[in-house]
Coordinates of C-alpha atoms and ligand atoms in Angstrom, one line a residue:
X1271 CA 66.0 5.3 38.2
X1272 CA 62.6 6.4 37.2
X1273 CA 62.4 8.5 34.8
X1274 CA 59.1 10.6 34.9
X1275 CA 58.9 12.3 31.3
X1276 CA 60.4 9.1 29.7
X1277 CA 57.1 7.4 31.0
X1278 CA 54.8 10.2 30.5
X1279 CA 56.4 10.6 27.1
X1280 CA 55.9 6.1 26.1
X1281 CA 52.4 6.4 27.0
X1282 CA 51.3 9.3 25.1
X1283 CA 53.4 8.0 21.8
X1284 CA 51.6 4.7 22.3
X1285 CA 48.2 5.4 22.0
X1286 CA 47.4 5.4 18.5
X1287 CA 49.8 2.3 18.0
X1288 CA 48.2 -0.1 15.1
X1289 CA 46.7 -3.3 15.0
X1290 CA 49.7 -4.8 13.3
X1291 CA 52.5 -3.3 16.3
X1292 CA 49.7 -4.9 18.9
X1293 CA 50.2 -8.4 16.5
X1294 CA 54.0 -8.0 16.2
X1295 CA 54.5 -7.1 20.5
X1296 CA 51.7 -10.1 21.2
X1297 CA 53.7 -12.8 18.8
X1298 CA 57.0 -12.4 20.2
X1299 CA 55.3 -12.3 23.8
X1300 CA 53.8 -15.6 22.8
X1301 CA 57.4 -17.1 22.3
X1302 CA 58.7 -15.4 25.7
X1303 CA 60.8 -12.6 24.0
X1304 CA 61.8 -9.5 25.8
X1305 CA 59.3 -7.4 25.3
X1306 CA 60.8 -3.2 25.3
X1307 CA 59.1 -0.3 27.0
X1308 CA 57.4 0.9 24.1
X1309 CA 55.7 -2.8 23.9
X1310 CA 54.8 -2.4 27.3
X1311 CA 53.7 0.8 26.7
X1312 CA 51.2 -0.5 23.6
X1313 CA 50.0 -3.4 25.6
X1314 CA 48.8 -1.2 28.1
X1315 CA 46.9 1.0 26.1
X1316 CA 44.8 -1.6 23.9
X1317 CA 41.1 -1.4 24.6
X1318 CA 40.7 -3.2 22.1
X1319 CA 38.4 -6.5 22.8
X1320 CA 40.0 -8.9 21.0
X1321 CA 43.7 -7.3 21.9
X1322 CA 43.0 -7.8 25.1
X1323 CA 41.2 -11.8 24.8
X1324 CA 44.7 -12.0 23.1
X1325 CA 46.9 -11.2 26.3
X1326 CA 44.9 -13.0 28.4
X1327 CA 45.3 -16.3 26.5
X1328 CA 49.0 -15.8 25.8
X1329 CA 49.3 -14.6 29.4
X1330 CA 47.6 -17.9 30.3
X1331 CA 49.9 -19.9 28.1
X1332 CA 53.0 -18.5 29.5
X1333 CA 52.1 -19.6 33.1
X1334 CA 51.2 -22.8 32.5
X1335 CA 54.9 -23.4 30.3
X1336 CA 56.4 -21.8 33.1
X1337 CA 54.9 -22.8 36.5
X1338 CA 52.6 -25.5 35.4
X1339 CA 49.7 -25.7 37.5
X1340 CA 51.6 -25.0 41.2
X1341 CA 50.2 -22.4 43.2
X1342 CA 52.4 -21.6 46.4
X1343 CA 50.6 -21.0 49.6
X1344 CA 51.6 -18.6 52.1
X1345 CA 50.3 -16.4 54.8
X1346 CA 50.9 -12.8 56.3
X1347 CA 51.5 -12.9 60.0
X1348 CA 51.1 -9.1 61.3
X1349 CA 53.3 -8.5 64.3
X1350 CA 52.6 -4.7 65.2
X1351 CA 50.4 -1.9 64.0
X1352 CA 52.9 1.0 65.7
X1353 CA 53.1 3.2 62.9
X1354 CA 54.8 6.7 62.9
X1355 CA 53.9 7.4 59.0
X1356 CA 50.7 8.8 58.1
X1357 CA 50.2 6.9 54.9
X1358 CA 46.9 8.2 53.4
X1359 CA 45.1 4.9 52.7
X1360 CA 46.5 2.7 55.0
X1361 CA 44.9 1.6 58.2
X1362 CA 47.3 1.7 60.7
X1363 CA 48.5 5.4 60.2
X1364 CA 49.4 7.4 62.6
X1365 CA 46.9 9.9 63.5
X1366 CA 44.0 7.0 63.2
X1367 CA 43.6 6.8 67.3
X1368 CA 43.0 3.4 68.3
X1369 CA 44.9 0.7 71.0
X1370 CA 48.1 -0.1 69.6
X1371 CA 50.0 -2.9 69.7
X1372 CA 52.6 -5.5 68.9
X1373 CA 52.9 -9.5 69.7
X1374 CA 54.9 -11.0 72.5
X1375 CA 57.4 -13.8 72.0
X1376 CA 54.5 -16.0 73.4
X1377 CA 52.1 -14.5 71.4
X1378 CA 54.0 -14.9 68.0
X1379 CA 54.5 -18.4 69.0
X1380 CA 51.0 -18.6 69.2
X1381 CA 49.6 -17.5 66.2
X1382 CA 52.2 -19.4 64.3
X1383 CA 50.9 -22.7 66.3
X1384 CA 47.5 -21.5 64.9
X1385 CA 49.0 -21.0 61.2
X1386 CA 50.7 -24.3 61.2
X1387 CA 47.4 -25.8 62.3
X1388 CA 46.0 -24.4 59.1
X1389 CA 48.6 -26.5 57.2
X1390 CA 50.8 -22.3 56.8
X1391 CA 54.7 -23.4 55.7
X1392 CA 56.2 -20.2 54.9
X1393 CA 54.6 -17.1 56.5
X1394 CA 55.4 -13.2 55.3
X1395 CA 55.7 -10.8 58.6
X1396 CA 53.9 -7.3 58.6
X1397 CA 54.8 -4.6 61.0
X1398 CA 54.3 -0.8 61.3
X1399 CA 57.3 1.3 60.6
X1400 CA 57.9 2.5 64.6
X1401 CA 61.6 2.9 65.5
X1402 CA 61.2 2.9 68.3
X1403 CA 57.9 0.4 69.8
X1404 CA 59.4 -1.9 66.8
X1405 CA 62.8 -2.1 65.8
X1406 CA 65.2 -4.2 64.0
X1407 CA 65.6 -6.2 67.1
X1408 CA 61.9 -6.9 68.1
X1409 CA 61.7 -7.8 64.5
X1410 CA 64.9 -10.3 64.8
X1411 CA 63.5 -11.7 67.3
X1412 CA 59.8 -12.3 66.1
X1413 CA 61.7 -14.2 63.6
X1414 CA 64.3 -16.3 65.4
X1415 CA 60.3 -17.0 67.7
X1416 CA 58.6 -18.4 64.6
X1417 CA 61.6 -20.3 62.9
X1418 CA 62.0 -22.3 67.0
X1419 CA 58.6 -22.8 67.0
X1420 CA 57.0 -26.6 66.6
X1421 CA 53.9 -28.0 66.5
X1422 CA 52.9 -31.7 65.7
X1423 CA 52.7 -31.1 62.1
X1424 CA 56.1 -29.7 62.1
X1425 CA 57.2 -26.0 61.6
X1426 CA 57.6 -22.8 59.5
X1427 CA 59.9 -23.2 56.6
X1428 CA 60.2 -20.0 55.1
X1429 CA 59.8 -16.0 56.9
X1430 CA 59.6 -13.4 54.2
X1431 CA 59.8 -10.0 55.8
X1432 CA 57.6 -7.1 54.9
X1433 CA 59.2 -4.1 56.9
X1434 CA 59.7 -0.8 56.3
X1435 CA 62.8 0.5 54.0
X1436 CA 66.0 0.3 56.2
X1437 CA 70.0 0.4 56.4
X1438 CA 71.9 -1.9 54.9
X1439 CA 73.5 -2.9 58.8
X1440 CA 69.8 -3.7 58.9
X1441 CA 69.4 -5.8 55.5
X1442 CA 72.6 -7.8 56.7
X1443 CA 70.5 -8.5 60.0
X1444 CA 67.5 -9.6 58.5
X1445 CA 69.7 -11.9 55.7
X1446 CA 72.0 -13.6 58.5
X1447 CA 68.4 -14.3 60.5
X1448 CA 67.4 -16.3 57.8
X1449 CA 64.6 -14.7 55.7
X1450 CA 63.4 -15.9 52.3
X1451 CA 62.4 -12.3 50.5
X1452 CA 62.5 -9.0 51.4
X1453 CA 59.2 -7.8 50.5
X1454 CA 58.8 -3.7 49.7
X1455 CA 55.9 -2.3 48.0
X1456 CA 56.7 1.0 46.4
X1457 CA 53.1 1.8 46.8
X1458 CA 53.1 4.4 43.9
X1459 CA 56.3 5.0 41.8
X1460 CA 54.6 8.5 40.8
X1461 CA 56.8 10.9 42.8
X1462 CA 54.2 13.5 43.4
X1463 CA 51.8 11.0 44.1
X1464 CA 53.9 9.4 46.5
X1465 CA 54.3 12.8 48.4
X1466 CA 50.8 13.0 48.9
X1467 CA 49.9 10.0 50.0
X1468 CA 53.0 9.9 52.3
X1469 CA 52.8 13.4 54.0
X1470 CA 55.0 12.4 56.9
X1471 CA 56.9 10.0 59.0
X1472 CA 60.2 8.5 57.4
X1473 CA 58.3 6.6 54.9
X1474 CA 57.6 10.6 53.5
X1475 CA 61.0 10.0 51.7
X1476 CA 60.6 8.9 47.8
X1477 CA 64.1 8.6 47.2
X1478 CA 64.8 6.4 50.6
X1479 CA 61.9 4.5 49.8
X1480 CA 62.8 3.4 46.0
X1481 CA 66.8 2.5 46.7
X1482 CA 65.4 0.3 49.8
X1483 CA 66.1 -3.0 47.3
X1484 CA 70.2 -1.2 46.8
X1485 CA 70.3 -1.4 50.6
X1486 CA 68.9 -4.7 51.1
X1487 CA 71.4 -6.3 48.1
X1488 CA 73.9 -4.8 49.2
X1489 CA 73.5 -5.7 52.7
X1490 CA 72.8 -9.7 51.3
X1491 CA 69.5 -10.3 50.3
X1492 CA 69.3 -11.5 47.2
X1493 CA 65.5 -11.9 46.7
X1494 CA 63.1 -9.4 46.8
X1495 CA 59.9 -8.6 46.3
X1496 CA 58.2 -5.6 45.3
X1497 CA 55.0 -4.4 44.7
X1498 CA 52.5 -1.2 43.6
X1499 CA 49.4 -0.5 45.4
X1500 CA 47.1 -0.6 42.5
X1501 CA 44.5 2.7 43.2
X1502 CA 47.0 5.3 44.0
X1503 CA 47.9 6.1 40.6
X1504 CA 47.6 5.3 36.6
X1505 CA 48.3 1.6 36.8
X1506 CA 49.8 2.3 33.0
X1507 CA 52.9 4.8 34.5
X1508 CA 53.2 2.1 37.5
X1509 CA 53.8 -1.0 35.2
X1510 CA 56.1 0.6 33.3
X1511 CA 57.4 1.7 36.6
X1512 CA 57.8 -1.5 37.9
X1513 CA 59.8 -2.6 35.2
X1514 CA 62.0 0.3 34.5
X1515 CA 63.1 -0.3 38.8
X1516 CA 63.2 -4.3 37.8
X1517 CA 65.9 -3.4 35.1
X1518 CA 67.4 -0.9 36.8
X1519 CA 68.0 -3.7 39.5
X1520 CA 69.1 -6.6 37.2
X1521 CA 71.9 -4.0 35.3
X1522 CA 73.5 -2.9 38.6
X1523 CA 73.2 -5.9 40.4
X1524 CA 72.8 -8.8 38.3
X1525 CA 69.1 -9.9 39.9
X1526 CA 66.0 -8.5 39.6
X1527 CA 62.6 -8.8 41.3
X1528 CA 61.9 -12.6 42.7
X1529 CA 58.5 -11.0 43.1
X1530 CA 56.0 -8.8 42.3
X1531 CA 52.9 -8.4 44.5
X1532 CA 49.9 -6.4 43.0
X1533 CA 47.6 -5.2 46.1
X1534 CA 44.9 -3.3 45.2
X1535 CA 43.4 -0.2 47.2
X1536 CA 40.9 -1.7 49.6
X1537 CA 38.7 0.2 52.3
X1538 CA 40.7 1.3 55.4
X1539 CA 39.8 3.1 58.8
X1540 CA 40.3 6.7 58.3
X1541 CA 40.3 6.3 54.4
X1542 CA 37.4 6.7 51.4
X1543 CA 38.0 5.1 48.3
X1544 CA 36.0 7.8 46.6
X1545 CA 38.8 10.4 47.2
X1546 CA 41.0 8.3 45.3
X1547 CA 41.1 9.1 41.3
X1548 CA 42.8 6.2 40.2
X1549 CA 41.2 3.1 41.5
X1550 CA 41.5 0.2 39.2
X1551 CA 38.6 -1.8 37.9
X1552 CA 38.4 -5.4 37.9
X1553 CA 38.9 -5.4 34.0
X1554 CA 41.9 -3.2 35.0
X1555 CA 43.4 -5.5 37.4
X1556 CA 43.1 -8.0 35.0
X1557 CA 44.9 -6.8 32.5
X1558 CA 47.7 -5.6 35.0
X1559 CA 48.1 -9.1 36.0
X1560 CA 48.4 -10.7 32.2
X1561 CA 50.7 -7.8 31.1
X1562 CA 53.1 -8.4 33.9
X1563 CA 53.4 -12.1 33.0
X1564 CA 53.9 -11.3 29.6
X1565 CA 56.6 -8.5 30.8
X1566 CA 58.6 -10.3 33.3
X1567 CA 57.6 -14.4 32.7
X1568 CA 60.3 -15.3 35.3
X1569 CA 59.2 -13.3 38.1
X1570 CA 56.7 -14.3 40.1
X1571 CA 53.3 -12.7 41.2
X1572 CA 52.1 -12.7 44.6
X1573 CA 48.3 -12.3 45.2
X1574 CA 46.7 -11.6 48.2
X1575 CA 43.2 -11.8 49.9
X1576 CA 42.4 -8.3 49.6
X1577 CA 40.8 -9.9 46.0
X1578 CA 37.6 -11.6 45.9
X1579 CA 37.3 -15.6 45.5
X1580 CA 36.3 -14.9 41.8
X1581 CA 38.9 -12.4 40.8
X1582 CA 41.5 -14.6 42.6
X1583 CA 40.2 -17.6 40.9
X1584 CA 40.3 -16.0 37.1
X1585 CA 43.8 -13.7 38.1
X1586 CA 45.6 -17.1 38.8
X1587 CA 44.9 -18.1 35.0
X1588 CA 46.9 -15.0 34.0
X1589 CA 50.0 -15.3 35.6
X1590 CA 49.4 -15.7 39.5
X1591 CA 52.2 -18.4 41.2
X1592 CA 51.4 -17.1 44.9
X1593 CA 48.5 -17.0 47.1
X1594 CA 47.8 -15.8 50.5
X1595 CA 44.9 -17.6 51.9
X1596 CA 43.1 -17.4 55.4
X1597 CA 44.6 -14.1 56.2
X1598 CA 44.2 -12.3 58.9
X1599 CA 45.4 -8.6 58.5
X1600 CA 45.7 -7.1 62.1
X1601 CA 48.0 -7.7 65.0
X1602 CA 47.0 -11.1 67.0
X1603 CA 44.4 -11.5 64.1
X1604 CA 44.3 -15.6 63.9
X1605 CA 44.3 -15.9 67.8
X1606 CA 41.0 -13.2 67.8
X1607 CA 39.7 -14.6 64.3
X1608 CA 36.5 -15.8 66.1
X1609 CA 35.3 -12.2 68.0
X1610 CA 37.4 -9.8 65.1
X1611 CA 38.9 -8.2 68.0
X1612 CA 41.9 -6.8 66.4
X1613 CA 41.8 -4.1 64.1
X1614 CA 42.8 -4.6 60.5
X1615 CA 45.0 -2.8 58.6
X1616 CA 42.2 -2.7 55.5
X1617 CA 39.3 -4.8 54.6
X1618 CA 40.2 -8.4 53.0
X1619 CA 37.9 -9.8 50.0
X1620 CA 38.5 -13.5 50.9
X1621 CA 37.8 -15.1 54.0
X1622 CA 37.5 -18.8 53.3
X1623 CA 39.8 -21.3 55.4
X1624 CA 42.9 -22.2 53.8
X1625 CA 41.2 -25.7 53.8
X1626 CA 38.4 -24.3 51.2
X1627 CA 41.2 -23.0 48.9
X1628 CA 43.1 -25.8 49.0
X1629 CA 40.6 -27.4 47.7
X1630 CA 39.4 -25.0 45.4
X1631 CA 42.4 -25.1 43.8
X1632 CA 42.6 -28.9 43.4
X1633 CA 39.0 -29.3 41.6
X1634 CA 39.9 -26.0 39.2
X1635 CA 42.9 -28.2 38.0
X1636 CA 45.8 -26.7 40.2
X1637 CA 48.6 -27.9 42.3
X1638 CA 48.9 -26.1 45.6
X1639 CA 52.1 -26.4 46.9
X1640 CA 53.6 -25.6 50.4
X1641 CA 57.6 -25.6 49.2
X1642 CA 60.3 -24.0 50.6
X1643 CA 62.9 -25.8 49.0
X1644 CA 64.7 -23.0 46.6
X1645 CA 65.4 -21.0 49.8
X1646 CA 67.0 -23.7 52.1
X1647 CA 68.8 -25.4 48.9
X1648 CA 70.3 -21.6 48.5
X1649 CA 68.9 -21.2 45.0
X1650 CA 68.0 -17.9 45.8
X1651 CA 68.5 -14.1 43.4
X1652 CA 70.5 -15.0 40.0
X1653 CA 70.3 -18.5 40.8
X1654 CA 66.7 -19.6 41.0
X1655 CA 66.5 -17.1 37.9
X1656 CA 68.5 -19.5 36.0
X1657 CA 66.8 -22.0 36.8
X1658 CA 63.6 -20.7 35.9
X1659 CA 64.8 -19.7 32.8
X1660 CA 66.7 -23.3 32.1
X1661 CA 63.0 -24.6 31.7
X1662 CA 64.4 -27.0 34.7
X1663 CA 61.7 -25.2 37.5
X1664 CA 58.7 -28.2 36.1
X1665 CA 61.6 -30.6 37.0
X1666 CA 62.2 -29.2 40.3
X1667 CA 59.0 -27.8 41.5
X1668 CA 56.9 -30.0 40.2
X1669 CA 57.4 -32.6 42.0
X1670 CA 58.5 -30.5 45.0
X1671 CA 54.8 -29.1 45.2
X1672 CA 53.4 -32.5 45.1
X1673 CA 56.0 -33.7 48.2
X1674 CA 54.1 -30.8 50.2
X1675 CA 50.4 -31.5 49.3
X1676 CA 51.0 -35.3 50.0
X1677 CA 52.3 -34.2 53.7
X1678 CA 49.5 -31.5 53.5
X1679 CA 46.7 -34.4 53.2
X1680 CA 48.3 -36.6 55.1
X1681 CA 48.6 -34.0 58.2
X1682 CA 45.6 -31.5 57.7
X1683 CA 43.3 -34.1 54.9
X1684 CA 40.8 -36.7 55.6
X1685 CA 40.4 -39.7 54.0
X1686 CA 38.4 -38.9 51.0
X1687 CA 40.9 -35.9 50.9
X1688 CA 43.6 -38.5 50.4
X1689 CA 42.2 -40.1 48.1
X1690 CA 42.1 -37.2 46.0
X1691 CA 45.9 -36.4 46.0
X1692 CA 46.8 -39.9 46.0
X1693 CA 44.8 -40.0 42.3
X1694 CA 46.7 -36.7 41.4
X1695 CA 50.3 -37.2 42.2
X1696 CA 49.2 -40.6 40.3
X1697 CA 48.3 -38.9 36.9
X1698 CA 51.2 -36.2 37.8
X1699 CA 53.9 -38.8 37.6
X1700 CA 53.0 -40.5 34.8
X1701 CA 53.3 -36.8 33.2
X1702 CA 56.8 -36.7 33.8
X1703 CA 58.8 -37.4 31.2
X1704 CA 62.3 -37.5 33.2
X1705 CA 62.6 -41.4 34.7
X1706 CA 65.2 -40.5 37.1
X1707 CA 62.6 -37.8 38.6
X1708 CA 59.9 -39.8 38.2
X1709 CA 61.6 -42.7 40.5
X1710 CA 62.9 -40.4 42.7
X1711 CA 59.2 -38.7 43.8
X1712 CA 57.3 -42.4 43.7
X1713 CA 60.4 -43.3 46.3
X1714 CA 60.2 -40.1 48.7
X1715 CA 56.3 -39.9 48.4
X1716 CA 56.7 -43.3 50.0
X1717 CA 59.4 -41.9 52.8
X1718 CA 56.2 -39.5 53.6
X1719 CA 53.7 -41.6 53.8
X1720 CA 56.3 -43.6 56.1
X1721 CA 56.0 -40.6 58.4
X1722 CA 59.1 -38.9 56.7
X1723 CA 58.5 -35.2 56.4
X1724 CA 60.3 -32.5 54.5
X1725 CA 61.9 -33.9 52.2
X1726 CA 63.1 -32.1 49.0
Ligands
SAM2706 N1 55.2 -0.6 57.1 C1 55.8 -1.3 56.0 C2 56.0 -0.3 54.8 O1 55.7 0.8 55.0 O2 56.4 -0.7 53.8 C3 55.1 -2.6 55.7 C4 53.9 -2.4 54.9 S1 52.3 -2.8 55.3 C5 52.3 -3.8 56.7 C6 51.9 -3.7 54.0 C7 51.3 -3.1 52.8 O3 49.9 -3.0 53.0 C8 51.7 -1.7 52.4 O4 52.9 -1.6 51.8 C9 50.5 -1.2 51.6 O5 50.8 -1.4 50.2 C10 49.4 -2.1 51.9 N2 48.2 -1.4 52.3 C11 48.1 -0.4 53.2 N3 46.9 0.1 53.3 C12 46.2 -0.5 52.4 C13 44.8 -0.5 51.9 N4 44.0 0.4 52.4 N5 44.4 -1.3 51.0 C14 45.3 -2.3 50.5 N6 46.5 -2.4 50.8 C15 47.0 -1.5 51.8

């Protein structure tokens, strides 16, 4: 599925490429052509200043056509740190020696009660990979506990699972429990890369790890989400990586990758970053970002808080549709948020409330948006694809985000707050050019401020 030499072999035929192939690849990217590897390929090896000021704005240009200004709003919840892999740079492996452990039912209910406080909708579950102190059934049931837990402001809308690779019996599990995506992260794509970093544990298996997506579709889940960890290796062979799997998905299956997540390497208990070669710079990770948009314009990108405020802020120009915000990443983190007891998988960049990006968001033009209504509507895999390709997603999610933020201010806002999204779902309706939507959100923006909630 992923071809080493054919990588090896684009990137050193690309480097000399001309200023007229970089024109050519950039002008049919700018009309949301498929773009081949050897385009890829080019766009990732321009230096070039103005090149590069060149994806960026056409990267920019695609977003906004495509997702408009929403930006959806999640949060991880981490469930246990059992871990019997010994992954290099991660926190939680298995020869760091500290007090394990994982949540109770009560304690999941818990920090979910905390997370919906924060205004949290749809929540993305972390665990260890521990056969045996966290299984498929703890993890079925830290599900079921957040989906059956209320709190005045209502409940979560949307679990997307980030557990280790598993059996398909497993994927069918997970899929009849009601997740939105399975998220994977192949971490690096670079086979013997990946066996270093993974020397042992049943996350030491490459092949088992990559055809984790071939279980999970065939055992029912149609969206997933997957993901590089930026640092571990050239970024250039691991977006070219990424899309050769993506592809490899959408010809045997029919569905690609509902999401790609970019985490970069961040400082962890028992890790250095200066033993690691291949950490990305900011200018790096920019360009990532805008080349993926350009690649895949359908997919979308999670980002998470292991980014700074500032990088988060100018990343979301370049193709960014999901944000993590007010992330805690250890076990029982939200509950302990005040002394830090729990111990984090690795450092995060952001720390503001989920409040203070929120609003943020607002005053730099965007539309945060708390929906969950593709997943319960079923428009999930090849079907949410076609309707992000149909154009039709402004006309759906548009006004879908701006059902959320209303309930948002009205649950979570003060006054003044209001005020503020009251004046923007005003000058976002008038934007509409559909009447029949447009009547249809003035009506159920009424509902809510009746006290209706969820509406879709
Ligand atoms: N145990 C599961 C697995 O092996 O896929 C779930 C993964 S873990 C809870 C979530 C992700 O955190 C990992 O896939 C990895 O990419 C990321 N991660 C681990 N250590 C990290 C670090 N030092 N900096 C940034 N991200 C890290």
């Amino acid at each position: 599925m992923i071809n080493h030499n054919y990588i090896y072999n684009l990137l050193e035929e690309t480097k000399n490429a001309t200023k007229e192939d970089v024109r050519d690849i950039l002008d049919r990217a700018n009309n949301k052509e498929d773009l081949s590897h050897r385009d890829i390929a080019i766009l990732l090896q321009s230096e070039d200043e103005n090149d590069l000021k060149e994806i960026f704005k056409i990267a920019r240009k695609i977003k906004n056509e495509i997702y408009g200004k929403r930006i959806v709003i999640f949060a991880p919840l981490y469930l246990s740190d059992y871990c019997a892999n010994n992954c290099v740079y991660c926190g939680y492996k298995r020869e760091n020696n500290f007090k394990r452990r994982k949540l109770t039912r009560q304690e999941i209910q818990e920090e979910v009660k905390l997370l919906e406080k924060m205004g949290h909708k749809r929540l993305a579950i972390e665990a260890g990979e521990d056969p045996i102190n966290c299984d498929i059934e703890y993890i079925l049931e830290a599900i079921e506990a957040i989906y059956e837990t209320y709190n005045d402001n209502g409940k979560i809308r949307r679990v997307n699972v980030n557990i280790a690779a598993t059996t398909v019996d497993n994927y069918r599990k997970l899929k009849d429990a009601g997740i939105g995506t399975y998220i994977l992260f192949q971490e690096t794509y670079h086979k013997p890369t990946y066996e270093k970093m993974h020397p042992n544990g049943p996350k030491a298996n490459y092949d088992y790890h990559l055809t984790a997506f071939n279980r999970a579709i065939e055992g029912g889940i149609d969206d997933v989400g997957a993901g590089v960890l930026f640092g571990l290796y050239d970024y250039k062979f691991e977006v070219l990586a990424l899309m050769l799997h993506n592809e490899y998905l959408e010809k045997k299956y029919g569905v690609g990758f509902h999401t790609i997540s970019v985490p970069r390497l961040k400082k962890a208990e028992g890790m250095e970053l200066s033993l690691f070669p291949h950490i990305v710079t900011d200018d790096e990770f920019k360009k990532i970002v805008a080349i993926i948009r350009l690649a895949v314009p359908f997919t979308g990108i999670i980002l998470s808080t292991r980014e700074t405020y500032e990088m988060r802020k100018e990343v979301i120009e370049y193709g960014v549709s999901q944000i993590s915000a007010g992330s805690c990443t250890g076990v029982g983190g939200y509950k302990e948020n005040e002394d830090r007891k729990s111990k984090s998988q690795f450092e995060v960049a952001d720390n503001r409330k989920p409040f203070e990006v929120i609003k943020e968001l607002i005053d730099s033009g965007h539309i945060p948006s708390y929906c969950t209504a593709c997943y319960r509507m079923g428009r999930t895999g090849d079907r949410f694809m076609q309707l992000a390709k149909s154009g039709q997603i402004q006309n759906v999610c548009g006004p879908n985000a701006l059902m959320t933020l209303m309930e948002y201010a009205l649950d979570y806002g003060n006054k003044d707050f209001q005020d503020v999204i009251n004046q923007m779902i005003d000058r976002e309706i008038v934007n509409i050019e559909r009447e029949d939507i447009k009547n249809l959100l003035q009506e159920k923006i009424d509902r809510i401020k009746q006290g209706e909630r969820d509406l879709y």
